[in-house]
Amino acid sequence: MGLVRKTLSVGTLGIVSFRGKKEKLRRAERSRRDAETALEREQAARLAAETRIAAAEKRVEHASTEAARAAKRLEHSKRRIRRGRRTGRLGELLAAAEPIVRSGVESARSAGSDAAERGRKASRRTRKAAKRAARDGRKGAERSLRQAKAAASSTKEALAPHAERVAARAGDALDS
């Protein structure tokens, strides 16, 4: 587009601008849209990260609650074992159940710590992605702002001679 303008720009060694007003405006609009898209992407990433973090916190809370329950069952079974030793057969049954309860407590604790670690890692990854997206969005917005200012100033410069002519004609019309 603007092959004549580009040729003229090269031929005059840059005296005539390389890009026309419409082309500058289109480029500024495109960069603004890209910046808005990057901002939306960053907001979506942040929302997704917050939901993942909330889910991880829920899993941690559930695992810690489960570990507390298992610990309580273990304590309860120990008391029964102590009482059961006096009774005989019941003590043997409870002694056999203790390792099962203990393994439940340990698995619940490890599940809780695993969920917490996954939550921390997801949070860290999301924080980095949000920073990256915010930085890209900010850079895109700054770039589009610079391009829009440049397009506005070049348009103003291009219209200045016409405005002077219109003002002169208006003055002549008022005088006559």
PDB file of C-alpha atoms in Angstrom:
ATOM      1  CA  MET A   1       0.000   0.000   0.000  1.00  0.00           C
ATOM      2  CA  GLY A   2       1.175   3.499  -0.728  1.00  0.00           C
ATOM      3  CA  LEU A   3       3.750   2.368  -3.261  1.00  0.00           C
ATOM      4  CA  VAL A   4       4.015   5.875  -4.709  1.00  0.00           C
ATOM      5  CA  ARG A   5       4.496   7.391  -1.222  1.00  0.00           C
ATOM      6  CA  LYS A   6       7.147   4.843  -0.323  1.00  0.00           C
ATOM      7  CA  THR A   7       8.992   5.383  -3.590  1.00  0.00           C
ATOM      8  CA  LEU A   8       8.799   9.135  -3.101  1.00  0.00           C
ATOM      9  CA  SER A   9      10.092   8.765   0.459  1.00  0.00           C
ATOM     10  CA  VAL A  10      13.089   6.754  -0.698  1.00  0.00           C
ATOM     11  CA  GLY A  11      13.690   9.156  -3.610  1.00  0.00           C
ATOM     12  CA  THR A  12      13.622  12.249  -1.383  1.00  0.00           C
ATOM     13  CA  LEU A  13      15.762  10.596   1.309  1.00  0.00           C
ATOM     14  CA  GLY A  14      13.017  10.756   3.926  1.00  0.00           C
ATOM     15  CA  ILE A  15      11.679  14.270   3.362  1.00  0.00           C
ATOM     16  CA  VAL A  16       8.317  12.770   2.442  1.00  0.00           C
ATOM     17  CA  SER A  17       7.196  10.484   5.258  1.00  0.00           C
ATOM     18  CA  PHE A  18       7.283   6.758   4.574  1.00  0.00           C
ATOM     19  CA  ARG A  19       3.849   6.012   6.060  1.00  0.00           C
ATOM     20  CA  GLY A  20       0.630   7.853   5.330  1.00  0.00           C
ATOM     21  CA  LYS A  21      -1.829   9.095   7.956  1.00  0.00           C
ATOM     22  CA  LYS A  22      -4.222   6.216   7.394  1.00  0.00           C
ATOM     23  CA  GLU A  23      -1.459   3.640   7.653  1.00  0.00           C
ATOM     24  CA  LYS A  24      -0.118   5.198  10.879  1.00  0.00           C
ATOM     25  CA  LEU A  25      -3.614   5.233  12.313  1.00  0.00           C
ATOM     26  CA  ARG A  26      -4.193   1.576  11.358  1.00  0.00           C
ATOM     27  CA  ARG A  27      -0.899   0.560  12.981  1.00  0.00           C
ATOM     28  CA  ALA A  28      -1.732   2.487  16.160  1.00  0.00           C
ATOM     29  CA  GLU A  29      -5.207   0.902  16.301  1.00  0.00           C
ATOM     30  CA  ARG A  30      -3.724  -2.571  15.813  1.00  0.00           C
ATOM     31  CA  SER A  31      -1.164  -2.088  18.575  1.00  0.00           C
ATOM     32  CA  ARG A  32      -3.894  -0.764  20.909  1.00  0.00           C
ATOM     33  CA  ARG A  33      -6.018  -3.857  20.182  1.00  0.00           C
ATOM     34  CA  ASP A  34      -2.997  -6.077  20.831  1.00  0.00           C
ATOM     35  CA  ALA A  35      -2.388  -4.322  24.153  1.00  0.00           C
ATOM     36  CA  GLU A  36      -6.046  -4.778  25.145  1.00  0.00           C
ATOM     37  CA  THR A  37      -5.862  -8.458  24.213  1.00  0.00           C
ATOM     38  CA  ALA A  38      -2.711  -8.904  26.295  1.00  0.00           C
ATOM     39  CA  LEU A  39      -4.418  -7.206  29.240  1.00  0.00           C
ATOM     40  CA  GLU A  40      -7.467  -9.479  28.928  1.00  0.00           C
ATOM     41  CA  ARG A  41      -5.169 -12.509  28.728  1.00  0.00           C
ATOM     42  CA  GLU A  42      -3.370 -11.384  31.900  1.00  0.00           C
ATOM     43  CA  GLN A  43      -6.666 -10.901  33.743  1.00  0.00           C
ATOM     44  CA  ALA A  44      -7.871 -14.341  32.657  1.00  0.00           C
ATOM     45  CA  ALA A  45      -4.582 -15.920  33.791  1.00  0.00           C
ATOM     46  CA  ARG A  46      -4.855 -14.181  37.156  1.00  0.00           C
ATOM     47  CA  LEU A  47      -8.466 -15.377  37.613  1.00  0.00           C
ATOM     48  CA  ALA A  48      -7.516 -18.951  36.698  1.00  0.00           C
ATOM     49  CA  ALA A  49      -4.600 -18.827  39.119  1.00  0.00           C
ATOM     50  CA  GLU A  50      -6.790 -17.567  41.930  1.00  0.00           C
ATOM     51  CA  THR A  51      -9.268 -20.408  41.381  1.00  0.00           C
ATOM     52  CA  ARG A  52      -6.430 -22.966  41.344  1.00  0.00           C
ATOM     53  CA  ILE A  53      -5.007 -21.493  44.541  1.00  0.00           C
ATOM     54  CA  ALA A  54      -8.418 -21.599  46.224  1.00  0.00           C
ATOM     55  CA  ALA A  55      -8.835 -25.245  45.197  1.00  0.00           C
ATOM     56  CA  ALA A  56      -5.353 -26.096  46.530  1.00  0.00           C
ATOM     57  CA  GLU A  57      -6.126 -24.371  49.831  1.00  0.00           C
ATOM     58  CA  LYS A  58      -9.339 -26.381  50.064  1.00  0.00           C
ATOM     59  CA  ARG A  59      -7.417 -29.609  49.461  1.00  0.00           C
ATOM     60  CA  VAL A  60      -4.884 -28.658  52.137  1.00  0.00           C
ATOM     61  CA  GLU A  61      -7.648 -27.880  54.620  1.00  0.00           C
ATOM     62  CA  HIS A  62      -9.401 -31.170  53.824  1.00  0.00           C
ATOM     63  CA  ALA A  63      -6.165 -33.154  54.183  1.00  0.00           C
ATOM     64  CA  SER A  64      -5.304 -31.516  57.500  1.00  0.00           C
ATOM     65  CA  THR A  65      -8.817 -32.169  58.800  1.00  0.00           C
ATOM     66  CA  GLU A  66      -8.529 -35.785  57.707  1.00  0.00           C
ATOM     67  CA  ALA A  67      -5.146 -36.076  59.453  1.00  0.00           C
ATOM     68  CA  ALA A  68      -6.631 -34.655  62.660  1.00  0.00           C
ATOM     69  CA  ARG A  69      -9.486 -37.167  62.492  1.00  0.00           C
ATOM     70  CA  ALA A  70      -7.063 -40.036  61.934  1.00  0.00           C
ATOM     71  CA  ALA A  71      -4.928 -38.877  64.871  1.00  0.00           C
ATOM     72  CA  LYS A  72      -8.023 -38.755  67.052  1.00  0.00           C
ATOM     73  CA  ARG A  73      -8.998 -42.285  65.963  1.00  0.00           C
ATOM     74  CA  LEU A  74      -5.469 -43.465  66.731  1.00  0.00           C
ATOM     75  CA  GLU A  75      -5.599 -41.975  70.217  1.00  0.00           C
ATOM     76  CA  HIS A  76      -9.009 -43.498  70.775  1.00  0.00           C
ATOM     77  CA  SER A  77      -7.813 -46.919  69.634  1.00  0.00           C
ATOM     78  CA  LYS A  78      -4.751 -46.679  71.922  1.00  0.00           C
ATOM     79  CA  ARG A  79      -7.046 -46.044  74.872  1.00  0.00           C
ATOM     80  CA  ARG A  80      -9.144 -49.024  73.889  1.00  0.00           C
ATOM     81  CA  ILE A  81      -6.048 -51.169  73.536  1.00  0.00           C
ATOM     82  CA  ARG A  82      -4.963 -50.241  77.040  1.00  0.00           C
ATOM     83  CA  ARG A  83      -8.416 -51.099  78.315  1.00  0.00           C
ATOM     84  CA  GLY A  84      -8.584 -54.173  76.091  1.00  0.00           C
ATOM     85  CA  ARG A  85      -5.413 -55.665  77.494  1.00  0.00           C
ATOM     86  CA  ARG A  86      -7.339 -56.134  80.636  1.00  0.00           C
ATOM     87  CA  THR A  87     -10.161 -57.844  78.737  1.00  0.00           C
ATOM     88  CA  GLY A  88      -8.011 -60.039  76.475  1.00  0.00           C
ATOM     89  CA  ARG A  89      -9.364 -60.703  72.971  1.00  0.00           C
ATOM     90  CA  LEU A  90     -10.562 -57.128  72.340  1.00  0.00           C
ATOM     91  CA  GLY A  91      -7.067 -55.828  73.051  1.00  0.00           C
ATOM     92  CA  GLU A  92      -5.629 -58.122  70.387  1.00  0.00           C
ATOM     93  CA  LEU A  93      -8.119 -56.891  67.794  1.00  0.00           C
ATOM     94  CA  LEU A  94      -7.385 -53.269  68.571  1.00  0.00           C
ATOM     95  CA  ALA A  95      -3.648 -53.888  68.502  1.00  0.00           C
ATOM     96  CA  ALA A  96      -4.094 -55.293  65.011  1.00  0.00           C
ATOM     97  CA  ALA A  97      -6.091 -52.187  63.946  1.00  0.00           C
ATOM     98  CA  GLU A  98      -3.477 -49.677  65.178  1.00  0.00           C
ATOM     99  CA  PRO A  99      -1.070 -49.965  62.195  1.00  0.00           C
ATOM    100  CA  ILE A 100      -3.959 -49.434  59.785  1.00  0.00           C
ATOM    101  CA  VAL A 101      -5.047 -46.268  61.571  1.00  0.00           C
ATOM    102  CA  ARG A 102      -1.455 -45.051  61.819  1.00  0.00           C
ATOM    103  CA  SER A 103      -0.938 -45.513  58.058  1.00  0.00           C
ATOM    104  CA  GLY A 104      -4.145 -43.540  57.460  1.00  0.00           C
ATOM    105  CA  VAL A 105      -2.788 -40.671  59.534  1.00  0.00           C
ATOM    106  CA  GLU A 106       0.531 -40.705  57.685  1.00  0.00           C
ATOM    107  CA  SER A 107      -1.097 -40.827  54.255  1.00  0.00           C
ATOM    108  CA  ALA A 108      -3.410 -37.947  55.181  1.00  0.00           C
ATOM    109  CA  ARG A 109      -0.438 -35.892  56.390  1.00  0.00           C
ATOM    110  CA  SER A 110       1.551 -36.589  53.237  1.00  0.00           C
ATOM    111  CA  ALA A 111      -1.479 -35.769  51.068  1.00  0.00           C
ATOM    112  CA  GLY A 112      -1.857 -32.479  52.893  1.00  0.00           C
ATOM    113  CA  SER A 113       1.775 -31.538  52.462  1.00  0.00           C
ATOM    114  CA  ASP A 114       1.702 -32.587  48.793  1.00  0.00           C
ATOM    115  CA  ALA A 115      -1.386 -30.464  48.176  1.00  0.00           C
ATOM    116  CA  ALA A 116       0.231 -27.502  49.921  1.00  0.00           C
ATOM    117  CA  GLU A 117       3.382 -27.858  47.809  1.00  0.00           C
ATOM    118  CA  ARG A 118       1.346 -28.091  44.591  1.00  0.00           C
ATOM    119  CA  GLY A 119      -0.588 -24.997  45.648  1.00  0.00           C
ATOM    120  CA  ARG A 120       2.610 -23.055  46.324  1.00  0.00           C
ATOM    121  CA  LYS A 121       4.081 -24.061  42.958  1.00  0.00           C
ATOM    122  CA  ALA A 122       0.866 -23.151  41.125  1.00  0.00           C
ATOM    123  CA  SER A 123       0.803 -19.816  42.922  1.00  0.00           C
ATOM    124  CA  ARG A 124       4.410 -19.101  41.980  1.00  0.00           C
ATOM    125  CA  ARG A 125       3.826 -20.032  38.319  1.00  0.00           C
ATOM    126  CA  THR A 126       0.697 -17.914  38.169  1.00  0.00           C
ATOM    127  CA  ARG A 127       2.378 -14.935  39.784  1.00  0.00           C
ATOM    128  CA  LYS A 128       5.156 -15.107  37.181  1.00  0.00           C
ATOM    129  CA  ALA A 129       2.662 -15.445  34.316  1.00  0.00           C
ATOM    130  CA  ALA A 130       0.634 -12.505  35.639  1.00  0.00           C
ATOM    131  CA  LYS A 131       3.769 -10.343  35.904  1.00  0.00           C
ATOM    132  CA  ARG A 132       4.781 -11.321  32.372  1.00  0.00           C
ATOM    133  CA  ALA A 133       1.334 -10.575  30.972  1.00  0.00           C
ATOM    134  CA  ALA A 134       1.136  -7.255  32.827  1.00  0.00           C
ATOM    135  CA  ARG A 135       4.587  -6.261  31.576  1.00  0.00           C
ATOM    136  CA  ASP A 136       3.688  -7.200  27.983  1.00  0.00           C
ATOM    137  CA  GLY A 137       0.378  -5.367  28.241  1.00  0.00           C
ATOM    138  CA  ARG A 138       2.054  -2.275  29.672  1.00  0.00           C
ATOM    139  CA  LYS A 139       4.690  -2.289  26.924  1.00  0.00           C
ATOM    140  CA  GLY A 140       2.028  -2.739  24.252  1.00  0.00           C
ATOM    141  CA  ALA A 141      -0.047   0.086  25.706  1.00  0.00           C
ATOM    142  CA  GLU A 142       2.999   2.388  25.844  1.00  0.00           C
ATOM    143  CA  ARG A 143       3.901   1.486  22.259  1.00  0.00           C
ATOM    144  CA  SER A 144       0.370   2.116  21.014  1.00  0.00           C
ATOM    145  CA  LEU A 145       0.243   5.411  22.927  1.00  0.00           C
ATOM    146  CA  ARG A 146       3.506   6.543  21.299  1.00  0.00           C
ATOM    147  CA  GLN A 147       2.220   5.530  17.873  1.00  0.00           C
ATOM    148  CA  ALA A 148      -1.093   7.265  18.445  1.00  0.00           C
ATOM    149  CA  LYS A 149       0.709  10.461  19.556  1.00  0.00           C
ATOM    150  CA  ALA A 150       2.954  10.288  16.506  1.00  0.00           C
ATOM    151  CA  ALA A 151      -0.041   9.753  14.232  1.00  0.00           C
ATOM    152  CA  ALA A 152      -1.886  12.664  15.856  1.00  0.00           C
ATOM    153  CA  SER A 153       1.096  15.010  15.553  1.00  0.00           C
ATOM    154  CA  SER A 154       1.719  14.069  11.924  1.00  0.00           C
ATOM    155  CA  THR A 155      -1.978  14.564  11.172  1.00  0.00           C
ATOM    156  CA  LYS A 156      -1.878  17.945  12.912  1.00  0.00           C
ATOM    157  CA  GLU A 157       1.204  18.940  10.919  1.00  0.00           C
ATOM    158  CA  ALA A 158      -0.408  17.786   7.696  1.00  0.00           C
ATOM    159  CA  LEU A 159      -3.594  19.747   8.404  1.00  0.00           C
ATOM    160  CA  ALA A 160      -1.862  22.957   9.610  1.00  0.00           C
ATOM    161  CA  PRO A 161      -1.405  24.498   6.103  1.00  0.00           C
ATOM    162  CA  HIS A 162      -5.018  23.720   5.262  1.00  0.00           C
ATOM    163  CA  ALA A 163      -6.216  25.306   8.504  1.00  0.00           C
ATOM    164  CA  GLU A 164      -4.221  28.457   7.747  1.00  0.00           C
ATOM    165  CA  ARG A 165      -5.748  28.678   4.264  1.00  0.00           C
ATOM    166  CA  VAL A 166      -9.255  28.153   5.667  1.00  0.00           C
ATOM    167  CA  ALA A 167      -8.625  30.811   8.315  1.00  0.00           C
ATOM    168  CA  ALA A 168      -7.341  33.225   5.641  1.00  0.00           C
ATOM    169  CA  ARG A 169     -10.385  32.604   3.444  1.00  0.00           C
ATOM    170  CA  ALA A 170     -12.704  33.030   6.402  1.00  0.00           C
ATOM    171  CA  GLY A 171     -10.981  36.340   7.218  1.00  0.00           C
ATOM    172  CA  ASP A 172     -11.354  37.452   3.587  1.00  0.00           C
ATOM    173  CA  ALA A 173     -15.022  36.463   3.622  1.00  0.00           C
ATOM    174  CA  LEU A 174     -15.618  38.419   6.835  1.00  0.00           C
ATOM    175  CA  ASP A 175     -13.814  41.493   5.431  1.00  0.00           C
ATOM    176  CA  SER A 176     -15.886  41.470   2.261  1.00  0.00           C
TER     177      SER A 176
END
